[in-house]
PDB file of C-alpha atoms and ligand atoms in Angstrom:
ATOM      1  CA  UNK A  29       0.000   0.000   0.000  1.00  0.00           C
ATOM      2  CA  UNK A  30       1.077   3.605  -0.782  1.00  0.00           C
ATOM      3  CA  UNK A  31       1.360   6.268   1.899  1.00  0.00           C
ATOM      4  CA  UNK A  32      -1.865   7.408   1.517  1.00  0.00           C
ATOM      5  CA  UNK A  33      -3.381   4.070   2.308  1.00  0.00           C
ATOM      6  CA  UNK A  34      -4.417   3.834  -1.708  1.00  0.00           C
ATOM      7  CA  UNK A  35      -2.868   0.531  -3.656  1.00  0.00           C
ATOM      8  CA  UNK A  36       0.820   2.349  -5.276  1.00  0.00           C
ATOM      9  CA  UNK A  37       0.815   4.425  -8.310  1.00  0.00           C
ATOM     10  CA  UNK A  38      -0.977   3.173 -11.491  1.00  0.00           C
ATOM     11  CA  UNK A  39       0.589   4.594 -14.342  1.00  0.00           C
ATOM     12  CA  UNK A  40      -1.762   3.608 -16.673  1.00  0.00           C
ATOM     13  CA  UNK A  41      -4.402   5.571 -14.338  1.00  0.00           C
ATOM     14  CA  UNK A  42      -6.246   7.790 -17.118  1.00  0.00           C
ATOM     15  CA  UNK A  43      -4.957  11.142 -15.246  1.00  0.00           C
ATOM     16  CA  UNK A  44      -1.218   9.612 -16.367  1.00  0.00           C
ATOM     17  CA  UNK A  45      -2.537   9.021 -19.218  1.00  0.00           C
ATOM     18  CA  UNK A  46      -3.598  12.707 -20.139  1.00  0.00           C
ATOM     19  CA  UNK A  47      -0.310  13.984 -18.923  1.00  0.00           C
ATOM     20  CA  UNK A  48       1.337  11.785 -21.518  1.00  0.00           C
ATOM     21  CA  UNK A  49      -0.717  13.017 -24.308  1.00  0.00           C
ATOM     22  CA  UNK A  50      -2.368   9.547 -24.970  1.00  0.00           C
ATOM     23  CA  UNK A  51      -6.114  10.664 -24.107  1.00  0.00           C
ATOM     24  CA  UNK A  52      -7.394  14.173 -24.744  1.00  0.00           C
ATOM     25  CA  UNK A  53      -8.296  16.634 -22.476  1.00  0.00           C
ATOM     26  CA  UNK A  54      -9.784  20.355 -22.583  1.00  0.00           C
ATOM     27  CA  UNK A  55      -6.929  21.949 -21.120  1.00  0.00           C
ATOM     28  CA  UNK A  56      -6.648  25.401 -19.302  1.00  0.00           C
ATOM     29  CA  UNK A  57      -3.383  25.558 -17.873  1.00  0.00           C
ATOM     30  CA  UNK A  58      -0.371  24.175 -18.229  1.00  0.00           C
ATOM     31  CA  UNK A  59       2.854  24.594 -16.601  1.00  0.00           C
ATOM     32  CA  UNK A  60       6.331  23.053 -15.141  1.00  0.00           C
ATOM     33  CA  UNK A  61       4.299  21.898 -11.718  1.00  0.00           C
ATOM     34  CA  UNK A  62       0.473  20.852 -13.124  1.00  0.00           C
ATOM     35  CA  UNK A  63      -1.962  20.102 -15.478  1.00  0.00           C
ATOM     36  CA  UNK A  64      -5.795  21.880 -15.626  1.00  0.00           C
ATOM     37  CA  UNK A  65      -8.170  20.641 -17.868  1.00  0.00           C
ATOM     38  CA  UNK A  66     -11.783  21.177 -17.648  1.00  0.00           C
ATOM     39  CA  UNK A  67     -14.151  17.791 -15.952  1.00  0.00           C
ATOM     40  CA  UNK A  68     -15.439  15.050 -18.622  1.00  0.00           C
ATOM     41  CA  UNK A  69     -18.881  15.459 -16.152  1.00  0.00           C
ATOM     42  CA  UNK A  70     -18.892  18.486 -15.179  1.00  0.00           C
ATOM     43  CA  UNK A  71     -21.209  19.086 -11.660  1.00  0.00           C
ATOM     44  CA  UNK A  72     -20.738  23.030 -11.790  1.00  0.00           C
ATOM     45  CA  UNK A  73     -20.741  25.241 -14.838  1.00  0.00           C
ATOM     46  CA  UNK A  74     -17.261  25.912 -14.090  1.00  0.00           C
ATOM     47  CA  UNK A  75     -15.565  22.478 -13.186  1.00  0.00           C
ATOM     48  CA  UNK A  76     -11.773  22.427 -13.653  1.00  0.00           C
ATOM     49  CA  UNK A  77      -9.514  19.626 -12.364  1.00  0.00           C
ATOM     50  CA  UNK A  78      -5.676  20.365 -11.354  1.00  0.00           C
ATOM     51  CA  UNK A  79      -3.548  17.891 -11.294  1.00  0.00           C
ATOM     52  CA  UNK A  80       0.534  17.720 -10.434  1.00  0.00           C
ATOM     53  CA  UNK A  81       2.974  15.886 -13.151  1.00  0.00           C
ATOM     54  CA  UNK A  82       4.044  13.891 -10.453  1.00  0.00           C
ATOM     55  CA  UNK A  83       2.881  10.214 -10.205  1.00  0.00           C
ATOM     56  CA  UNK A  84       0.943  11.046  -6.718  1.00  0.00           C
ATOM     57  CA  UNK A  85      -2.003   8.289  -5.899  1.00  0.00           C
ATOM     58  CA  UNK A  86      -3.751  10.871  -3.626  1.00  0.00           C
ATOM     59  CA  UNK A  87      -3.478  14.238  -1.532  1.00  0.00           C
ATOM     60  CA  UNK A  88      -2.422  12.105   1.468  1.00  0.00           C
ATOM     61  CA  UNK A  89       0.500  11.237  -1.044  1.00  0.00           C
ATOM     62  CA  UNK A  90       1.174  14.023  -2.674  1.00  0.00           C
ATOM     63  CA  UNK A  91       1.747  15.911   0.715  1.00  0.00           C
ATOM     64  CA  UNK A  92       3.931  13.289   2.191  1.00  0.00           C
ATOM     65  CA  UNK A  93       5.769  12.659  -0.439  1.00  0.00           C
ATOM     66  CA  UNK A  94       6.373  15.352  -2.986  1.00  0.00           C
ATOM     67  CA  UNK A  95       8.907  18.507  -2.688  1.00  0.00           C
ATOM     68  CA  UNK A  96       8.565  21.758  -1.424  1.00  0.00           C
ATOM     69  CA  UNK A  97       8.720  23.409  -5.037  1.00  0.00           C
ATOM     70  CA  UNK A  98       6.466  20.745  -6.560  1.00  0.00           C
ATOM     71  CA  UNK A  99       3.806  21.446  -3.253  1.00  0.00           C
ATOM     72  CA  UNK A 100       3.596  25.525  -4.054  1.00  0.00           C
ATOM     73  CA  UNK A 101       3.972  25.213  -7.775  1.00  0.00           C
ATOM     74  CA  UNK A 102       0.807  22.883  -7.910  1.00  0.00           C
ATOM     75  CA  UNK A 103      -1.003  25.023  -5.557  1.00  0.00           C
ATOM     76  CA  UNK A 104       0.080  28.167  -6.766  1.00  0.00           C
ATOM     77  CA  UNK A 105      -1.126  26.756 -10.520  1.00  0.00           C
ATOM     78  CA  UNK A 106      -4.589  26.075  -8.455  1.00  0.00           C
ATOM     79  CA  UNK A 107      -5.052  29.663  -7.646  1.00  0.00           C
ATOM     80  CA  UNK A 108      -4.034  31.016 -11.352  1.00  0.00           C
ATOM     81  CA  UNK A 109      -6.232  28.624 -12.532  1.00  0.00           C
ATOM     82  CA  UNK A 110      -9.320  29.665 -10.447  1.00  0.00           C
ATOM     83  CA  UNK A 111      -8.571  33.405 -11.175  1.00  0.00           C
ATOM     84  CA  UNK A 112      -7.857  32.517 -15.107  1.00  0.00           C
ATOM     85  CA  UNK A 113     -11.481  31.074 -15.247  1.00  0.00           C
ATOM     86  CA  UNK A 114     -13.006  34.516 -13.696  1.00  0.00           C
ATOM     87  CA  UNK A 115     -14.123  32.737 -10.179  1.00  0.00           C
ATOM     88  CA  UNK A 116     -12.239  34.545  -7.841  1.00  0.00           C
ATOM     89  CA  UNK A 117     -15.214  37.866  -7.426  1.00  0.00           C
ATOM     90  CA  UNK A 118     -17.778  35.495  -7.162  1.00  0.00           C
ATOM     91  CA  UNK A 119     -16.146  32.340  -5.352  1.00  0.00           C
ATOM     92  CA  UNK A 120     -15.624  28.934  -5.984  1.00  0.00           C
ATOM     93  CA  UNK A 121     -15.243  25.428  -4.237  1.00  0.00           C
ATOM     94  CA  UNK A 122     -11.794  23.334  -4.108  1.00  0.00           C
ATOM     95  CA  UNK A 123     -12.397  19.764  -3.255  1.00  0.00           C
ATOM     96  CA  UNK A 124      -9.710  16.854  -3.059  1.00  0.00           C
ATOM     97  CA  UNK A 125     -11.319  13.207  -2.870  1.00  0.00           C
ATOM     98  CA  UNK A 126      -8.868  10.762  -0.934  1.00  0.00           C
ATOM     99  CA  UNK A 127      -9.388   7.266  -0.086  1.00  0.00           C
ATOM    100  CA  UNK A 128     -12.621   5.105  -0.549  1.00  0.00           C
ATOM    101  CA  UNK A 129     -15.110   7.233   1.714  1.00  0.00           C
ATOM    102  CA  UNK A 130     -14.681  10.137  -0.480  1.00  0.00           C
ATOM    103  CA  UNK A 131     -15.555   8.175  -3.428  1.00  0.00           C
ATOM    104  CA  UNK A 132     -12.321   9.112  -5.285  1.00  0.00           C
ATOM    105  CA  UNK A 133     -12.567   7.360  -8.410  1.00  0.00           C
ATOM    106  CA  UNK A 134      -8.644   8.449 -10.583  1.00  0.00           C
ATOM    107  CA  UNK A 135      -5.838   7.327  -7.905  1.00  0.00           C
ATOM    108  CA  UNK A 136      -3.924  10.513  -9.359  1.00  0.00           C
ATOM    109  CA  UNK A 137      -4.196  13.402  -6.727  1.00  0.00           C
ATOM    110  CA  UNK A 138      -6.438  15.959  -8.211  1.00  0.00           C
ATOM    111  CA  UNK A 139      -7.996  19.185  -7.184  1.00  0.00           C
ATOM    112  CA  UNK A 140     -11.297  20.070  -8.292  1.00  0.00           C
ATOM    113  CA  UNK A 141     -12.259  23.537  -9.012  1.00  0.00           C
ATOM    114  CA  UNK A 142     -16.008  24.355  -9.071  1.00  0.00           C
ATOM    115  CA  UNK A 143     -17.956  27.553  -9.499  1.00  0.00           C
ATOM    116  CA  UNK A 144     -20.312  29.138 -11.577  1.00  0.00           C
ATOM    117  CA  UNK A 145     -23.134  29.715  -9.188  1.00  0.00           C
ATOM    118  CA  UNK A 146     -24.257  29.312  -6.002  1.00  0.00           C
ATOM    119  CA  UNK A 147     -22.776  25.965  -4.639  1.00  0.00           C
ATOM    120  CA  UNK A 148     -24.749  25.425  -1.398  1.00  0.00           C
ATOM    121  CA  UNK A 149     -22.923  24.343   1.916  1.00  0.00           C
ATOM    122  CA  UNK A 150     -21.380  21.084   1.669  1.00  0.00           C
ATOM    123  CA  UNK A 151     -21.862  17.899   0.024  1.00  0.00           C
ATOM    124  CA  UNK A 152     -24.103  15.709  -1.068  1.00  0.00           C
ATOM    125  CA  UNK A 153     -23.837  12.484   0.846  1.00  0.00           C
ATOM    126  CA  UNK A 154     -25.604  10.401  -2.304  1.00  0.00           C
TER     127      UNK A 154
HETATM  128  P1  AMP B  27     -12.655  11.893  -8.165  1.00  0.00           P
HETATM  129  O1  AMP B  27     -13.955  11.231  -7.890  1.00  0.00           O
HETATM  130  O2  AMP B  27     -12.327  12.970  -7.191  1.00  0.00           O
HETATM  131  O3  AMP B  27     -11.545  10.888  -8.344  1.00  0.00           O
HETATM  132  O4  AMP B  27     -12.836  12.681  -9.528  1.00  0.00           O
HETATM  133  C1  AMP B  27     -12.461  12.180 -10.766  1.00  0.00           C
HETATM  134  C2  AMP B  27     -13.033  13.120 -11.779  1.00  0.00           C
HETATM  135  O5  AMP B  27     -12.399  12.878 -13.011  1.00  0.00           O
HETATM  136  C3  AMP B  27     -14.535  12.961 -12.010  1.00  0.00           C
HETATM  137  O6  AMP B  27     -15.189  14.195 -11.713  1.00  0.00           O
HETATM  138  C4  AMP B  27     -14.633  12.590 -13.491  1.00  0.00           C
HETATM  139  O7  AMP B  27     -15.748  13.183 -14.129  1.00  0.00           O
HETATM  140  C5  AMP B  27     -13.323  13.130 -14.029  1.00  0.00           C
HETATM  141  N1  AMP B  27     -12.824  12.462 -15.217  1.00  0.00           N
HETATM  142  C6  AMP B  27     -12.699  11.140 -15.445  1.00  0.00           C
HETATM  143  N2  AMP B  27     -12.168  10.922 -16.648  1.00  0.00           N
HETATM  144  C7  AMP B  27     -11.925  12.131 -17.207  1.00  0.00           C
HETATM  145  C8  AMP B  27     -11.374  12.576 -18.432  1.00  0.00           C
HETATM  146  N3  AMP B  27     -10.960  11.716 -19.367  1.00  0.00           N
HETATM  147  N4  AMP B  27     -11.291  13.905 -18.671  1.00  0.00           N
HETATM  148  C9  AMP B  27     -11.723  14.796 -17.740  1.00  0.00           C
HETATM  149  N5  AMP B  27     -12.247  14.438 -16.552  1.00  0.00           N
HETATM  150  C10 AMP B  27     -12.359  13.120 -16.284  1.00  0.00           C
END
């Protein structure tokens, strides 16, 4: 088991997959640290993923195990990305899945960027 309590790193995980150009995505950002592209089912009009280039099962991982650069580049790419897409006046939701309770289906740590309207308090428990 990985770190995070996750099985190890799948690199045939369809996240590693759109890093290494082999599936498309509809990218917004791109840089040395991370990936954005916008969500295949998008729950939000504005629903952007952000992932790091690093092979990272989960944000357990990703914490524990990456550098210090790699840690602020991704997040710093996070908050371009959320003020690229125009959220920033009127807000937005980050959320991080990890583990089987969260229902985290790709074992490559994302962050997911939602906004667009009103998002309510929390989340669903369906
Ligand atoms: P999570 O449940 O946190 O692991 O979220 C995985 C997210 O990846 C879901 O919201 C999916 O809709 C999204 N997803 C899966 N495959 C793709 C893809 N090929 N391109 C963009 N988003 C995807």
């Amino acid at each position: 088991m990985s770190v995070s309590g996750l099985p190890p790193y799948d690199p045939q995980n369809i996240f590693a997959r759109i890093l290494r150009g082999e599936i498309p995505c509809k990218r917004v950002h791109e840089d040395g640290h991370a990936l954005a592209f916008h969500d295949i089912h998008p729950q939000a009009p504005t629903h952007v993923l952000v992932i790091p280039k690093g092979a990272y099962v989960s944000a357990a991982d990703f914490h524990a195990s990456a550098s210090a650069e790699e840690i602020a580049g991704f997040w710093r790419a996070v908050g371009l990305v959320a003020k690229s897409l125009g959220l920033e006046a009127t807000g937005y939701r980050l959320l991080a899945n990890m583990g089987p309770d969260s229902g985290q289906e790709v074992p490559h740590f994302h962050v997911h960027i939602c906004g667009g309207k009103p998002l309510g308090r929390m989340i669903s428990s369906g």
